[in-house]
Amino acid sequence: ASDFQRAWILCVNEFKSVKSEIKELESEILLAPKNKMMQKAQLYTKVFASADGVESLTGDNGVESQFANRFSYLKFEGSLEDRPLFQSVGSDMYFKSVSAYVATWLNKAVGEMIKLGEESARKESTAHIKGFHNKYGISESFGDVKDNINEIAEEFLLYCLNIGQTKRTLKRTYDSLEDERFGKYMFKQYGTSGLILTSPKKAFDDWIDSTYSNSQKIGIRKMKDKIFYLMPSIKKHQIQKGTMPMRKYGILLEDTTI
């Protein structure tokens, strides 16, 4: 924990992927050095630097909401080694100068907060952090998954329409189909012009596995209930289990959707 004493910034360089432990990095970190007692250290600013994109943080449909609320994002171009000042003073002096500048700025800001008193300082700091995140929040650059949930639901419905057969095959079976299996999925006739996919959760899991990267699957799976809720084609149908009829949800594939 001594490494964290008087440290304002925890910097993770060459950041490659998001792990579940990152969500635990809030105001303190738990340290368990070998053959020593477990300790806690205070955390303030966390900086994650990467020269490449972090796929597990940003996906095609945006950033998972819990990360959108935690991360701000700044993108920089070029290389320090190309800067004339860096070339003239060298890497060691450049690093020392930047470190001294950051330390001076932080100490000055802390002094101003001390003068304000605890309550006013908390209010001022909270407003500053909120303003910074509103401007640089990662969802401002990549979008938030929850903002694209309607599109995700539409994509899943299209997947359902093409499970194991073409739309034409589905249409041909309407007149004769009752309860019938197509591949891994069960369908049930709905009226005279539609089918119900009676295994929507199985279809959803398969769609996730075939569509998203491993790092994105967990976040999308958590949205399953919301996605189902947004699908106008979700319908209740009755099934027989023993002697007791049961009500169950399925995805209606109507003639109008094909």
mmCIF file of C-alpha atoms in Angstrom:
data_model
loop_
_atom_site.group_PDB
_atom_site.id
_atom_site.type_symbol
_atom_site.label_atom_id
_atom_site.label_comp_id
_atom_site.label_asym_id
_atom_site.label_seq_id
_atom_site.Cartn_x
_atom_site.Cartn_y
_atom_site.Cartn_z
ATOM 1 C CA ALA A 1 0.000 0.000 0.000
ATOM 2 C CA SER A 2 2.987 2.318 0.436
ATOM 3 C CA ASP A 3 3.180 2.622 -3.358
ATOM 4 C CA PHE A 4 -0.221 4.322 -3.259
ATOM 5 C CA GLN A 5 0.666 6.853 -0.557
ATOM 6 C CA ARG A 6 0.373 10.429 -1.856
ATOM 7 C CA ALA A 7 -0.592 9.010 -5.277
ATOM 8 C CA TRP A 8 -3.347 10.905 -7.082
ATOM 9 C CA ILE A 9 -3.459 8.846 -10.258
ATOM 10 C CA LEU A 10 -3.554 5.106 -10.890
ATOM 11 C CA CYS A 11 -2.315 4.695 -14.470
ATOM 12 C CA VAL A 12 -2.767 1.399 -16.331
ATOM 13 C CA ASN A 13 -0.630 1.442 -19.465
ATOM 14 C CA GLU A 14 -1.180 -0.817 -22.488
ATOM 15 C CA PHE A 15 -4.757 -1.462 -21.392
ATOM 16 C CA LYS A 16 -6.050 -4.385 -23.515
ATOM 17 C CA SER A 17 -9.332 -5.725 -22.135
ATOM 18 C CA VAL A 18 -12.027 -5.069 -19.562
ATOM 19 C CA LYS A 19 -12.111 -7.475 -16.641
ATOM 20 C CA SER A 20 -14.854 -7.725 -14.020
ATOM 21 C CA GLU A 21 -12.399 -6.456 -11.395
ATOM 22 C CA ILE A 22 -12.395 -3.026 -13.044
ATOM 23 C CA LYS A 23 -15.932 -2.466 -11.766
ATOM 24 C CA GLU A 24 -14.552 -2.810 -8.244
ATOM 25 C CA LEU A 25 -12.067 0.033 -8.746
ATOM 26 C CA GLU A 26 -14.040 2.823 -7.150
ATOM 27 C CA SER A 27 -12.725 4.808 -4.188
ATOM 28 C CA GLU A 28 -10.294 2.173 -2.909
ATOM 29 C CA ILE A 29 -8.365 -0.918 -3.934
ATOM 30 C CA LEU A 30 -7.798 -4.085 -1.925
ATOM 31 C CA LEU A 31 -4.167 -5.264 -1.901
ATOM 32 C CA ALA A 32 -3.011 -8.738 -0.910
ATOM 33 C CA PRO A 33 0.796 -8.906 -1.249
ATOM 34 C CA LYS A 34 2.369 -12.323 -0.774
ATOM 35 C CA ASN A 35 3.196 -13.175 2.852
ATOM 36 C CA LYS A 36 1.819 -9.833 4.047
ATOM 37 C CA MET A 37 -1.406 -8.614 5.586
ATOM 38 C CA MET A 38 -4.250 -7.531 3.321
ATOM 39 C CA GLN A 39 -4.459 -3.752 2.989
ATOM 40 C CA LYS A 40 -6.671 -1.103 1.436
ATOM 41 C CA ALA A 41 -5.459 1.971 -0.431
ATOM 42 C CA GLN A 42 -7.410 5.040 -1.498
ATOM 43 C CA LEU A 43 -8.033 5.625 -5.203
ATOM 44 C CA TYR A 44 -8.754 8.915 -6.900
ATOM 45 C CA THR A 45 -8.193 9.254 -10.642
ATOM 46 C CA LYS A 46 -7.890 6.119 -12.781
ATOM 47 C CA VAL A 47 -6.258 6.446 -16.217
ATOM 48 C CA PHE A 48 -6.299 3.591 -18.747
ATOM 49 C CA ALA A 49 -4.020 4.169 -21.736
ATOM 50 C CA SER A 50 -4.003 2.118 -24.919
ATOM 51 C CA ALA A 51 -2.565 2.722 -28.370
ATOM 52 C CA ASP A 52 -5.184 0.384 -29.843
ATOM 53 C CA GLY A 53 -8.932 0.067 -29.451
ATOM 54 C CA VAL A 54 -10.289 -2.008 -26.568
ATOM 55 C CA GLU A 55 -12.851 -4.345 -28.136
ATOM 56 C CA SER A 56 -14.306 -5.512 -24.823
ATOM 57 C CA LEU A 57 -15.149 -1.912 -23.936
ATOM 58 C CA THR A 58 -16.684 -0.692 -27.188
ATOM 59 C CA GLY A 59 -18.788 -2.746 -29.590
ATOM 60 C CA ASP A 60 -20.755 -2.228 -32.789
ATOM 61 C CA ASN A 61 -23.857 -1.306 -30.789
ATOM 62 C CA GLY A 62 -22.086 1.044 -28.387
ATOM 63 C CA VAL A 63 -20.787 0.841 -24.833
ATOM 64 C CA GLU A 64 -22.425 -1.180 -22.087
ATOM 65 C CA SER A 65 -24.305 1.227 -19.816
ATOM 66 C CA GLN A 66 -22.321 0.445 -16.679
ATOM 67 C CA PHE A 67 -19.107 1.311 -18.532
ATOM 68 C CA ALA A 68 -20.681 4.371 -20.142
ATOM 69 C CA ASN A 69 -21.316 5.684 -16.635
ATOM 70 C CA ARG A 70 -17.755 4.958 -15.479
ATOM 71 C CA PHE A 71 -15.459 5.875 -18.359
ATOM 72 C CA SER A 72 -14.577 9.117 -20.072
ATOM 73 C CA TYR A 73 -12.674 8.962 -23.353
ATOM 74 C CA LEU A 74 -10.018 11.163 -24.905
ATOM 75 C CA LYS A 75 -8.323 10.315 -28.177
ATOM 76 C CA PHE A 76 -4.885 11.672 -29.019
ATOM 77 C CA GLU A 77 -3.000 11.582 -32.288
ATOM 78 C CA GLY A 78 0.691 11.459 -33.089
ATOM 79 C CA SER A 79 3.739 10.385 -31.121
ATOM 80 C CA LEU A 80 5.609 12.150 -28.321
ATOM 81 C CA GLU A 81 8.859 11.268 -30.034
ATOM 82 C CA ASP A 82 7.898 13.519 -32.950
ATOM 83 C CA ARG A 83 7.551 16.609 -30.758
ATOM 84 C CA PRO A 84 10.483 19.031 -31.102
ATOM 85 C CA LEU A 85 10.591 19.639 -27.329
ATOM 86 C CA PHE A 86 10.777 15.908 -26.640
ATOM 87 C CA GLN A 87 13.601 15.546 -29.149
ATOM 88 C CA SER A 88 15.548 18.466 -27.704
ATOM 89 C CA VAL A 89 15.380 17.561 -23.982
ATOM 90 C CA GLY A 90 15.159 13.771 -24.181
ATOM 91 C CA SER A 91 12.652 11.324 -22.717
ATOM 92 C CA ASP A 92 13.918 11.465 -19.116
ATOM 93 C CA MET A 93 13.750 15.254 -18.766
ATOM 94 C CA TYR A 94 10.450 15.399 -20.661
ATOM 95 C CA PHE A 95 8.876 12.872 -18.274
ATOM 96 C CA LYS A 96 10.145 14.742 -15.211
ATOM 97 C CA SER A 97 8.821 18.050 -16.537
ATOM 98 C CA VAL A 98 5.363 16.646 -17.298
ATOM 99 C CA SER A 99 5.224 14.950 -13.881
ATOM 100 C CA ALA A 100 6.195 18.205 -12.165
ATOM 101 C CA TYR A 101 3.543 20.130 -14.111
ATOM 102 C CA VAL A 102 0.787 17.659 -13.196
ATOM 103 C CA ALA A 103 1.851 17.646 -9.535
ATOM 104 C CA THR A 104 1.928 21.465 -9.403
ATOM 105 C CA TRP A 105 -1.515 21.708 -10.998
ATOM 106 C CA LEU A 106 -3.009 19.142 -8.611
ATOM 107 C CA ASN A 107 -1.480 20.736 -5.516
ATOM 108 C CA LYS A 108 -2.793 24.142 -6.550
ATOM 109 C CA ALA A 109 -6.288 22.729 -7.137
ATOM 110 C CA VAL A 110 -6.223 20.936 -3.773
ATOM 111 C CA GLY A 111 -5.215 24.161 -2.054
ATOM 112 C CA GLU A 112 -8.211 25.915 -3.587
ATOM 113 C CA MET A 113 -10.538 23.133 -2.426
ATOM 114 C CA ILE A 114 -9.143 23.322 1.118
ATOM 115 C CA LYS A 115 -9.939 27.028 1.220
ATOM 116 C CA LEU A 116 -13.544 26.310 0.216
ATOM 117 C CA GLY A 117 -14.149 23.924 3.104
ATOM 118 C CA GLU A 118 -15.373 20.330 2.930
ATOM 119 C CA GLU A 119 -19.004 20.888 1.914
ATOM 120 C CA SER A 120 -18.311 23.508 -0.749
ATOM 121 C CA ALA A 121 -15.325 21.528 -2.023
ATOM 122 C CA ARG A 122 -17.469 18.413 -2.448
ATOM 123 C CA LYS A 123 -20.083 20.387 -4.365
ATOM 124 C CA GLU A 124 -17.496 22.069 -6.587
ATOM 125 C CA SER A 125 -15.633 18.818 -7.284
ATOM 126 C CA THR A 126 -18.814 16.900 -8.098
ATOM 127 C CA ALA A 127 -19.925 19.599 -10.536
ATOM 128 C CA HIS A 128 -16.498 19.565 -12.220
ATOM 129 C CA ILE A 129 -16.479 15.769 -12.608
ATOM 130 C CA LYS A 130 -20.036 15.781 -13.953
ATOM 131 C CA GLY A 131 -19.188 18.484 -16.481
ATOM 132 C CA PHE A 132 -16.083 16.621 -17.615
ATOM 133 C CA HIS A 133 -18.005 13.368 -18.072
ATOM 134 C CA ASN A 134 -20.830 15.096 -19.924
ATOM 135 C CA LYS A 135 -18.257 16.390 -22.392
ATOM 136 C CA TYR A 136 -15.916 13.416 -22.643
ATOM 137 C CA GLY A 137 -18.054 10.425 -21.588
ATOM 138 C CA ILE A 138 -17.153 7.379 -23.672
ATOM 139 C CA SER A 139 -20.728 7.066 -24.938
ATOM 140 C CA GLU A 140 -20.325 10.477 -26.604
ATOM 141 C CA SER A 141 -17.831 8.826 -28.970
ATOM 142 C CA PHE A 142 -19.212 5.295 -29.270
ATOM 143 C CA GLY A 143 -22.852 5.509 -28.211
ATOM 144 C CA ASP A 144 -24.646 3.628 -25.445
ATOM 145 C CA VAL A 145 -25.944 0.109 -26.054
ATOM 146 C CA LYS A 146 -29.258 0.994 -24.391
ATOM 147 C CA ASP A 147 -29.810 3.691 -27.035
ATOM 148 C CA ASN A 148 -29.603 1.021 -29.748
ATOM 149 C CA ILE A 149 -31.785 -1.581 -28.070
ATOM 150 C CA ASN A 150 -34.595 -1.205 -30.623
ATOM 151 C CA GLU A 151 -32.186 -1.978 -33.458
ATOM 152 C CA ILE A 152 -30.854 -4.973 -31.508
ATOM 153 C CA ALA A 153 -34.411 -6.294 -31.070
ATOM 154 C CA GLU A 154 -35.045 -5.909 -34.813
ATOM 155 C CA GLU A 155 -31.848 -7.788 -35.648
ATOM 156 C CA PHE A 156 -32.872 -10.635 -33.356
ATOM 157 C CA LEU A 157 -36.318 -10.839 -34.972
ATOM 158 C CA LEU A 158 -34.691 -11.096 -38.405
ATOM 159 C CA TYR A 159 -32.544 -13.919 -37.064
ATOM 160 C CA CYS A 160 -35.673 -15.708 -35.836
ATOM 161 C CA LEU A 161 -37.274 -15.384 -39.259
ATOM 162 C CA ASN A 162 -34.327 -17.216 -40.783
ATOM 163 C CA ILE A 163 -33.790 -19.976 -38.214
ATOM 164 C CA GLY A 164 -32.974 -23.216 -39.965
ATOM 165 C CA GLN A 165 -34.995 -22.361 -43.061
ATOM 166 C CA THR A 166 -35.862 -19.671 -45.570
ATOM 167 C CA LYS A 167 -38.886 -17.416 -45.244
ATOM 168 C CA ARG A 168 -40.380 -19.319 -48.135
ATOM 169 C CA THR A 169 -40.117 -22.627 -46.259
ATOM 170 C CA LEU A 170 -41.940 -21.156 -43.279
ATOM 171 C CA LYS A 171 -44.751 -19.906 -45.484
ATOM 172 C CA ARG A 172 -45.208 -23.280 -47.194
ATOM 173 C CA THR A 173 -45.683 -25.038 -43.835
ATOM 174 C CA TYR A 174 -48.438 -22.792 -42.497
ATOM 175 C CA ASP A 175 -51.380 -24.920 -43.654
ATOM 176 C CA SER A 176 -50.118 -28.231 -42.299
ATOM 177 C CA LEU A 177 -47.896 -27.268 -39.352
ATOM 178 C CA GLU A 178 -49.052 -27.870 -35.798
ATOM 179 C CA ASP A 179 -46.229 -28.522 -33.344
ATOM 180 C CA GLU A 180 -43.126 -29.288 -35.354
ATOM 181 C CA ARG A 181 -39.378 -29.088 -34.866
ATOM 182 C CA PHE A 182 -37.042 -27.333 -37.291
ATOM 183 C CA GLY A 183 -33.479 -28.159 -36.342
ATOM 184 C CA LYS A 184 -33.032 -27.185 -32.685
ATOM 185 C CA TYR A 185 -36.198 -25.093 -32.455
ATOM 186 C CA MET A 186 -39.882 -25.770 -31.891
ATOM 187 C CA PHE A 187 -42.681 -23.954 -33.711
ATOM 188 C CA LYS A 188 -46.409 -23.863 -33.057
ATOM 189 C CA GLN A 189 -49.120 -22.769 -35.448
ATOM 190 C CA TYR A 190 -50.746 -19.429 -34.607
ATOM 191 C CA GLY A 191 -54.155 -18.966 -36.201
ATOM 192 C CA THR A 192 -54.088 -19.526 -39.938
ATOM 193 C CA SER A 193 -51.340 -17.123 -40.941
ATOM 194 C CA GLY A 194 -48.483 -17.364 -38.516
ATOM 195 C CA LEU A 195 -46.076 -19.424 -36.448
ATOM 196 C CA ILE A 196 -44.839 -19.082 -32.897
ATOM 197 C CA LEU A 197 -41.213 -19.848 -32.127
ATOM 198 C CA THR A 198 -41.714 -21.541 -28.763
ATOM 199 C CA SER A 199 -38.031 -21.641 -27.786
ATOM 200 C CA PRO A 200 -37.076 -17.930 -27.875
ATOM 201 C CA LYS A 201 -34.448 -18.107 -25.114
ATOM 202 C CA LYS A 202 -32.560 -20.838 -26.941
ATOM 203 C CA ALA A 203 -32.741 -18.814 -30.149
ATOM 204 C CA PHE A 204 -31.547 -15.702 -28.307
ATOM 205 C CA ASP A 205 -28.510 -17.491 -26.849
ATOM 206 C CA ASP A 206 -27.592 -18.933 -30.254
ATOM 207 C CA TRP A 207 -27.980 -15.520 -31.883
ATOM 208 C CA ILE A 208 -25.705 -13.931 -29.276
ATOM 209 C CA ASP A 209 -23.072 -16.630 -29.798
ATOM 210 C CA SER A 210 -23.102 -16.199 -33.571
ATOM 211 C CA THR A 211 -23.262 -12.397 -33.620
ATOM 212 C CA TYR A 212 -21.155 -10.926 -30.824
ATOM 213 C CA SER A 213 -17.600 -11.270 -29.580
ATOM 214 C CA ASN A 214 -16.948 -13.007 -26.260
ATOM 215 C CA SER A 215 -16.391 -9.672 -24.555
ATOM 216 C CA GLN A 216 -19.772 -8.325 -25.718
ATOM 217 C CA LYS A 217 -21.935 -11.376 -25.049
ATOM 218 C CA ILE A 218 -22.346 -10.827 -21.303
ATOM 219 C CA GLY A 219 -23.646 -7.275 -21.674
ATOM 220 C CA ILE A 220 -26.126 -8.164 -24.437
ATOM 221 C CA ARG A 221 -27.405 -11.210 -22.535
ATOM 222 C CA LYS A 222 -28.203 -8.982 -19.563
ATOM 223 C CA MET A 223 -30.533 -7.024 -21.856
ATOM 224 C CA LYS A 224 -32.542 -10.087 -22.890
ATOM 225 C CA ASP A 225 -35.717 -9.198 -20.965
ATOM 226 C CA LYS A 226 -35.679 -5.631 -22.285
ATOM 227 C CA ILE A 227 -35.165 -6.855 -25.846
ATOM 228 C CA PHE A 228 -38.048 -9.322 -25.546
ATOM 229 C CA TYR A 229 -40.250 -6.589 -24.077
ATOM 230 C CA LEU A 230 -39.575 -4.315 -27.047
ATOM 231 C CA MET A 231 -40.446 -6.969 -29.608
ATOM 232 C CA PRO A 232 -44.092 -6.455 -30.655
ATOM 233 C CA SER A 233 -44.129 -10.041 -31.895
ATOM 234 C CA ILE A 234 -43.756 -11.552 -28.404
ATOM 235 C CA LYS A 235 -47.013 -13.432 -27.749
ATOM 236 C CA LYS A 236 -48.409 -15.757 -25.106
ATOM 237 C CA HIS A 237 -49.400 -19.233 -26.226
ATOM 238 C CA GLN A 238 -50.785 -22.222 -24.373
ATOM 239 C CA ILE A 239 -48.923 -25.494 -23.943
ATOM 240 C CA GLN A 240 -49.977 -28.738 -22.302
ATOM 241 C CA LYS A 241 -47.722 -30.137 -19.591
ATOM 242 C CA GLY A 242 -49.234 -33.349 -18.279
ATOM 243 C CA THR A 243 -52.861 -32.566 -17.469
ATOM 244 C CA MET A 244 -52.248 -28.870 -16.761
ATOM 245 C CA PRO A 245 -52.338 -26.193 -19.480
ATOM 246 C CA MET A 246 -49.638 -23.535 -19.098
ATOM 247 C CA ARG A 247 -49.132 -20.072 -20.566
ATOM 248 C CA LYS A 248 -45.775 -19.407 -22.157
ATOM 249 C CA TYR A 249 -44.113 -16.699 -24.217
ATOM 250 C CA GLY A 250 -43.001 -17.222 -27.786
ATOM 251 C CA ILE A 251 -42.016 -15.113 -30.793
ATOM 252 C CA LEU A 252 -44.778 -14.699 -33.339
ATOM 253 C CA LEU A 253 -43.658 -14.896 -36.958
ATOM 254 C CA GLU A 254 -46.716 -13.539 -38.713
ATOM 255 C CA ASP A 255 -47.409 -13.567 -42.421
ATOM 256 C CA THR A 256 -46.993 -9.772 -42.426
ATOM 257 C CA THR A 257 -43.451 -10.024 -41.034
ATOM 258 C CA ILE A 258 -42.251 -12.304 -43.802
#
